[in-house]
Short mmCIF file of C-alpha atoms in Angstrom, two decimals:
data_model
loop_
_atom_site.label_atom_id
_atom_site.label_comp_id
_atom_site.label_asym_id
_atom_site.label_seq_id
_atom_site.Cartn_x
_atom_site.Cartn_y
_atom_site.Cartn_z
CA UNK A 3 0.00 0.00 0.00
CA UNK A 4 0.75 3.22 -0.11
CA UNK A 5 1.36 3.93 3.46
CA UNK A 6 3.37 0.68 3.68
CA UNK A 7 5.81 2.11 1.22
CA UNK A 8 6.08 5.45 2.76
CA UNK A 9 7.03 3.92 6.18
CA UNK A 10 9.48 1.89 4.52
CA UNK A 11 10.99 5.59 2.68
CA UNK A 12 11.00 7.26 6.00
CA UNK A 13 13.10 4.42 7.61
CA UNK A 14 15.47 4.42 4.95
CA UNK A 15 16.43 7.90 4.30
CA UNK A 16 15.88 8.38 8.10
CA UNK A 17 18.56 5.88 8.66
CA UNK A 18 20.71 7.13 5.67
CA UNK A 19 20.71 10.58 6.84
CA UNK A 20 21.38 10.09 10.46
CA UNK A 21 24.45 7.76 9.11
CA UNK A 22 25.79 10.69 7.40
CA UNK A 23 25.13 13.35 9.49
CA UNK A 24 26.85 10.96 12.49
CA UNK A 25 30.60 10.35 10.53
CA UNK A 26 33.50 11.88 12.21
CA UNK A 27 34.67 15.26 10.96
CA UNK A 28 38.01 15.13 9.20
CA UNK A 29 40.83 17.65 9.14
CA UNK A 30 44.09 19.08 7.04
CA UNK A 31 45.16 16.78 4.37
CA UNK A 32 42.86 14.11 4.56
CA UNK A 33 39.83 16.51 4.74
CA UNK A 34 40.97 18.25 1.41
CA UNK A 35 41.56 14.71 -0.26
CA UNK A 36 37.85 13.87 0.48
CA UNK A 37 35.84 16.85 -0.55
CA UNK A 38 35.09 15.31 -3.58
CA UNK A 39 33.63 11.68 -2.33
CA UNK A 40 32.22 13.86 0.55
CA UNK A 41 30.35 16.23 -1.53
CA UNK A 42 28.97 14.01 -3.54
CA UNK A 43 27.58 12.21 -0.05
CA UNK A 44 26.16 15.39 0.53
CA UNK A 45 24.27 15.61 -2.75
CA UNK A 46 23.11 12.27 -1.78
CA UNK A 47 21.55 13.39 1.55
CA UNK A 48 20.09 16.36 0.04
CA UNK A 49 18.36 14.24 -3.13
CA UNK A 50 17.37 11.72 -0.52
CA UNK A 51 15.61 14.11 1.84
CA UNK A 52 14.44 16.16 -0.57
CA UNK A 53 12.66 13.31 -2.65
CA UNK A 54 11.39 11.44 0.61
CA UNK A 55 10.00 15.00 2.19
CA UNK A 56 8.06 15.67 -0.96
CA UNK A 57 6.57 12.12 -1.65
CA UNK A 58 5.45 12.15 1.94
CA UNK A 59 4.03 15.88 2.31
CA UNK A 60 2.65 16.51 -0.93
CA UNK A 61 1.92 12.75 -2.19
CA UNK A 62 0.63 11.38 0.94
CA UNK A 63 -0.36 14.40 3.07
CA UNK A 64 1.53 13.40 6.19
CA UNK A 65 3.46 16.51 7.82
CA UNK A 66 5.39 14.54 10.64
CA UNK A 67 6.37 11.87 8.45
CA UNK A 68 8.41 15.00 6.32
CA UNK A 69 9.28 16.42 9.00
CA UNK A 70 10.94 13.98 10.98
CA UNK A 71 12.84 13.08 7.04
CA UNK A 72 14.25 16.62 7.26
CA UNK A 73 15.10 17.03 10.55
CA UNK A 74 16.44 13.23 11.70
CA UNK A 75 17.45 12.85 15.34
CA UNK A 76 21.21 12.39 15.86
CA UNK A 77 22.12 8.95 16.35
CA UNK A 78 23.57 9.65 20.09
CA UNK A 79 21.92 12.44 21.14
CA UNK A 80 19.26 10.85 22.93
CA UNK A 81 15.92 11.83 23.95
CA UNK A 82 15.19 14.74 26.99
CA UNK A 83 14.05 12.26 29.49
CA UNK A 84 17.08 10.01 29.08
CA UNK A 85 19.51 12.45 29.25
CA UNK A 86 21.44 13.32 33.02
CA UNK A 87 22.22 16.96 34.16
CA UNK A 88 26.17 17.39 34.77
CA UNK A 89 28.34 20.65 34.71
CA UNK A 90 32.04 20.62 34.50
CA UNK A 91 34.07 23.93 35.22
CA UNK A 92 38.06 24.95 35.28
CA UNK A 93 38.63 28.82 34.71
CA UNK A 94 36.35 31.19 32.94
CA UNK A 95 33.15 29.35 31.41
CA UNK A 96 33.56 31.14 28.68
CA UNK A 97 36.12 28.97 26.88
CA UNK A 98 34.57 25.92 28.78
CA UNK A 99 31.18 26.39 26.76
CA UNK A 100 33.01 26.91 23.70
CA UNK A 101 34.73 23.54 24.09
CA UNK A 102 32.10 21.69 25.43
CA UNK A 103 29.71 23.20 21.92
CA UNK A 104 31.88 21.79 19.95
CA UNK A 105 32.32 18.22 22.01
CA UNK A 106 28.21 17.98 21.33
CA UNK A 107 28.32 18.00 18.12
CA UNK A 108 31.68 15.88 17.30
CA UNK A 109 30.33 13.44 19.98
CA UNK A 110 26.19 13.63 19.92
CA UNK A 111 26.02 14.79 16.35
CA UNK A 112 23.98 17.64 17.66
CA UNK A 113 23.17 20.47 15.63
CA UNK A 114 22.53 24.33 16.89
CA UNK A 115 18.97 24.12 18.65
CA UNK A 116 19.84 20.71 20.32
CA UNK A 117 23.13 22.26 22.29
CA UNK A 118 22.59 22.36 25.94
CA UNK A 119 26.41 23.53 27.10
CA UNK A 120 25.36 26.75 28.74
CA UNK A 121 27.51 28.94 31.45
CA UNK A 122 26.18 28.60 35.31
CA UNK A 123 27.32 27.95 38.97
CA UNK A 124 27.54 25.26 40.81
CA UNK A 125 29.33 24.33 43.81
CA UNK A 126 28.43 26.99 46.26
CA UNK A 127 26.21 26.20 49.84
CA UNK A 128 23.57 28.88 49.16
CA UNK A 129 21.70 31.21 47.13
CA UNK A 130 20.35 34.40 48.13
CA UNK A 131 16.84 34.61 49.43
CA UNK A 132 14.81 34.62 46.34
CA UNK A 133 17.32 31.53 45.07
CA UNK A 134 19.48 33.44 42.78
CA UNK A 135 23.31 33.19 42.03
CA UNK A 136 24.66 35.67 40.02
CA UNK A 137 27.61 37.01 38.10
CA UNK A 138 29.62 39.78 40.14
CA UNK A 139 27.47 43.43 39.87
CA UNK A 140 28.19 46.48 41.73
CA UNK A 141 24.26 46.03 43.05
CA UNK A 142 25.77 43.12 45.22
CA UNK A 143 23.17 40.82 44.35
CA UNK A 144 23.76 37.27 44.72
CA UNK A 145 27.41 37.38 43.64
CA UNK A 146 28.48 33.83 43.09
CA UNK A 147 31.78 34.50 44.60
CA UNK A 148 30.19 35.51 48.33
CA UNK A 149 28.01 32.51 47.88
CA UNK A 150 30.81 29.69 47.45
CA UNK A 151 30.08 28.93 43.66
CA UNK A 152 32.35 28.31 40.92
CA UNK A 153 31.82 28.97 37.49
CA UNK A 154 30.95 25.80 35.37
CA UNK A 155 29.29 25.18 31.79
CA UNK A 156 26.13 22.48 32.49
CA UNK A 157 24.50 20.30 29.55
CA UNK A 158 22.66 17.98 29.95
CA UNK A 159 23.94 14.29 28.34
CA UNK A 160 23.02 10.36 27.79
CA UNK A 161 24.51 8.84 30.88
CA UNK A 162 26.60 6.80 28.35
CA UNK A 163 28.36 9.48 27.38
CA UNK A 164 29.95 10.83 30.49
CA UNK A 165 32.92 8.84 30.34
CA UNK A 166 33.66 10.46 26.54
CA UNK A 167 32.77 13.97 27.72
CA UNK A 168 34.74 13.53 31.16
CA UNK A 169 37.72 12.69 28.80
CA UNK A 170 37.08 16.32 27.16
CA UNK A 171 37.39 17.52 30.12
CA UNK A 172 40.71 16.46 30.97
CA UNK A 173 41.81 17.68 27.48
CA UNK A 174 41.17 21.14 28.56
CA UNK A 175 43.99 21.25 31.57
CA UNK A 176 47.63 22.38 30.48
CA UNK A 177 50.18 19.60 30.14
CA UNK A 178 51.64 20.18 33.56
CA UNK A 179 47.56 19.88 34.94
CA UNK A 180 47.13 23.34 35.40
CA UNK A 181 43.76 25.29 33.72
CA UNK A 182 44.69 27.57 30.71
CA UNK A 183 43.54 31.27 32.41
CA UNK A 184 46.01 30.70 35.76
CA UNK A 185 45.96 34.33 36.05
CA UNK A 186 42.22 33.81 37.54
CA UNK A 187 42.36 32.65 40.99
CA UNK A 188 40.16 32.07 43.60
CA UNK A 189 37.35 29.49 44.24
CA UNK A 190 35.62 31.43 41.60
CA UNK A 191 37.54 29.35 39.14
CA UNK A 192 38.40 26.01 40.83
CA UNK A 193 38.21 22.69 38.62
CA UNK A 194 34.99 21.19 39.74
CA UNK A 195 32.74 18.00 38.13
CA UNK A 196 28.71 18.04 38.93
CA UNK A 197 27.57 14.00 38.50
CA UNK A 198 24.08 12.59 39.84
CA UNK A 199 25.41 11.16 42.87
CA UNK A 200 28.94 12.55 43.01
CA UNK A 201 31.40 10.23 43.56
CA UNK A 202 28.61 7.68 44.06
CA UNK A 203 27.38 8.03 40.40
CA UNK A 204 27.46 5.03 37.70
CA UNK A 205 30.09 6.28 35.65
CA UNK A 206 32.10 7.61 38.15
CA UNK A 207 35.07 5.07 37.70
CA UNK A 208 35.51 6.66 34.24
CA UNK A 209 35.70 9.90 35.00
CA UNK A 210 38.08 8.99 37.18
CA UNK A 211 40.02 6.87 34.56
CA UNK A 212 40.06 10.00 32.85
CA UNK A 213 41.55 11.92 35.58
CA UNK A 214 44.04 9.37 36.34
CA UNK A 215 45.09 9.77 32.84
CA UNK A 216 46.34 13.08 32.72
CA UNK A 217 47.50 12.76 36.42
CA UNK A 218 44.81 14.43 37.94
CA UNK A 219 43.04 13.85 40.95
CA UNK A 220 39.54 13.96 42.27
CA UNK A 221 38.23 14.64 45.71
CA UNK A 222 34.87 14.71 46.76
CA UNK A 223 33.83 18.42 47.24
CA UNK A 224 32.29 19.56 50.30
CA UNK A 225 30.55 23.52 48.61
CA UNK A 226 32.31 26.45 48.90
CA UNK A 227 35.75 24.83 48.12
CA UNK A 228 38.65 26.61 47.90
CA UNK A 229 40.74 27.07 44.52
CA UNK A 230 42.73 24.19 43.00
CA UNK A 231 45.40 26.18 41.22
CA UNK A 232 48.44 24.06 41.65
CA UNK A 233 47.12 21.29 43.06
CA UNK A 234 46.21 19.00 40.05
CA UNK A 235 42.76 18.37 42.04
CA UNK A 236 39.02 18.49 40.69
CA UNK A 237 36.61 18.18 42.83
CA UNK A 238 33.54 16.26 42.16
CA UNK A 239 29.76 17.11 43.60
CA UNK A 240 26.52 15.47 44.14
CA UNK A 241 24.20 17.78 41.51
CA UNK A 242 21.53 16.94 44.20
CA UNK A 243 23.59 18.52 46.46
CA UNK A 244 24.89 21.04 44.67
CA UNK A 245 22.91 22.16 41.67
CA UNK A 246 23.61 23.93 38.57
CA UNK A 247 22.18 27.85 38.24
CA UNK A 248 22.36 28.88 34.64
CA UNK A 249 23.99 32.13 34.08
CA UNK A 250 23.06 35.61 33.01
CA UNK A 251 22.26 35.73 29.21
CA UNK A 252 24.97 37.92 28.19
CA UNK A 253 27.58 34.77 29.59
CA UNK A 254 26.58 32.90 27.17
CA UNK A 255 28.08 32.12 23.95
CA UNK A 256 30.35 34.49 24.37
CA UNK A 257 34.17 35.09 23.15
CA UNK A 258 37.19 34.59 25.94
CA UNK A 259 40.18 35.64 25.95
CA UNK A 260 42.16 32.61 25.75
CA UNK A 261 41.35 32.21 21.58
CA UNK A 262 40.70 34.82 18.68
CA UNK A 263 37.06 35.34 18.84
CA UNK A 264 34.24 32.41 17.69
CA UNK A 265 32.70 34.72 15.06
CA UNK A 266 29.38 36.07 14.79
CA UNK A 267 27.69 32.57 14.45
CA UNK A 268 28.36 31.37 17.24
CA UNK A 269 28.11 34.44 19.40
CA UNK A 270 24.33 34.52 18.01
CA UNK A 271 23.68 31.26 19.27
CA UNK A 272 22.60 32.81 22.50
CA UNK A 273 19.63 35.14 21.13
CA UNK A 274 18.40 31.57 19.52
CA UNK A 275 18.65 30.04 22.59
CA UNK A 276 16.70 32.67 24.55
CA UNK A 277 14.04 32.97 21.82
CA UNK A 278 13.25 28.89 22.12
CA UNK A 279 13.62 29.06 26.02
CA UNK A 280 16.76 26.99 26.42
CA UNK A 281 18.26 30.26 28.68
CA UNK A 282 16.11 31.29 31.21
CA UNK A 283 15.76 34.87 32.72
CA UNK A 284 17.60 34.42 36.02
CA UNK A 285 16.28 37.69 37.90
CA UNK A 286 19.94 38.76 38.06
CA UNK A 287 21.27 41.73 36.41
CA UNK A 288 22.00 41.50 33.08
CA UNK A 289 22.53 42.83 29.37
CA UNK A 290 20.52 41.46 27.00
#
């Protein structure tokens, strides 16, 4: 029938399409040499989706069949409720976020309105009475510092994944297993790791394989820990515990000063994030 066959077209190019779109970025020489075969792939994709999204709008009058052609889930993202809320932090969030953006989409194939790596705190013992933690402002208003936090990015990830993403982490400490902005200091900027759990979480013995790797070390943090500078240590919280407050809108997406600026693109990626609700107002002061 009909609808038999259009099921069967939706699988396909579903499953062709999420193949693609899930292959591993290449670089230098060996991405020149493949431009050709890979935009050819990419004329295949297109001519796929583009034949399978008419036949099943205009043919056979079924919306969400096109629409889930054209817009295929990544292959590891996974879906909202299977997905775990962790932060990791080590200097300015800034270049955190920027690092972690990029590990969603070379590890979860994720694409610009699936990215959940946004700037926060986490760590601290308290918020202020109306359960806000905010970025330093000269109205003294729930300044993160006074209240014990650090600054951290949060996403939100399959549980599966930790292990890859704690391995990112590690990446981003110096060779001698110091943070790359050493000229911030203060518990404002310690190396800190929010799990479900803490130390008590599933994956816990590969984050710490991770650590152990790069000759780091991870202690279970108690809130309002001091700085780590020096001290090759991370500590590691119980999000329970110690939850993750996303930060002011203008903190995210936004250049640092540890790498030439991101570019326009990317710095835009916080008004789309706003406008479909992924940042939150925060009540704290702010330019938007």
């Amino acid at each position: 029938t009909k609808i038999s066959a259009l099921l069967s077209l939706v699988a396909a190019t579903t499953a062709s399409v999420s193949a693609y779109n899930a292959k591993p970025s290449l670089s230098g020489a060996t991405a020149k040499a493949a431009k050709p075969e890979a935009a050819a792939a990419a004329g295949r994709r297109d001519f796929l989706t583009s034949a399978a999204t008419t036949a099943a709008s205009l043919a056979f009058g079924l919306p969400a069949a096109a629409s889930l052609i054209a817009n295929p889930q990544p292959a590891n993202a996974g879906a909202p409720s299977d997905l775990t809320d962790v932060y990791f932090g080590v200097g300015c969030f800034w270049h955190i976020q920027h690092e972690f953006v990029e590990a969603e989409r070379k590890l979860l194939g994720r694409g610009d309105k699936e990215l959940t790596s946004l700037t926060g705190y986490a760590g601290g013992k308290s918020t202020d009475k109306e359960g806000r933690v905010c970025y330093h402002n000269f109205q003294s208003i729930a300044d993160y510092g006074k209240l014990g936090h650090g600054e951290v990015v949060g996403m939100k990830l399959p549980e599966s994944s930790i292990g890859d993403f704690a391995k990112e982490y590690f990446d981003l400490f110096t060779p001698k297993g110091e943070r790359v902005d050493p000229m911030d200091r203060g518990g404002e900027y310690r190396s800190l790791i929010g799990l479900p759990g803490g130390v008590k979480n599933p994956r816990y013995a590969e984050v710490e394989a991770a650590a152990t790797a790069k000759g780091m070390k991870l202690e279970e943090g108690k809130g309002n820990d001091p700085d780590t500078l020096g001290r090759k240590l991370v500590y590691v919280y119980d999000t329970a515990k110690f939850p993750f407050y996303q930060g002011e809108a203008y903190h995210q997406f936004h250049n640092d000063f540890q790498s030439p600026a991101y570019g326009k693109k990317y710095n835009d990626l916080a008004k789309e994030a706003v406008e479909d609700g992924r940042v939150k107002v925060t009540g704290c002061p702010d330019r938007i």
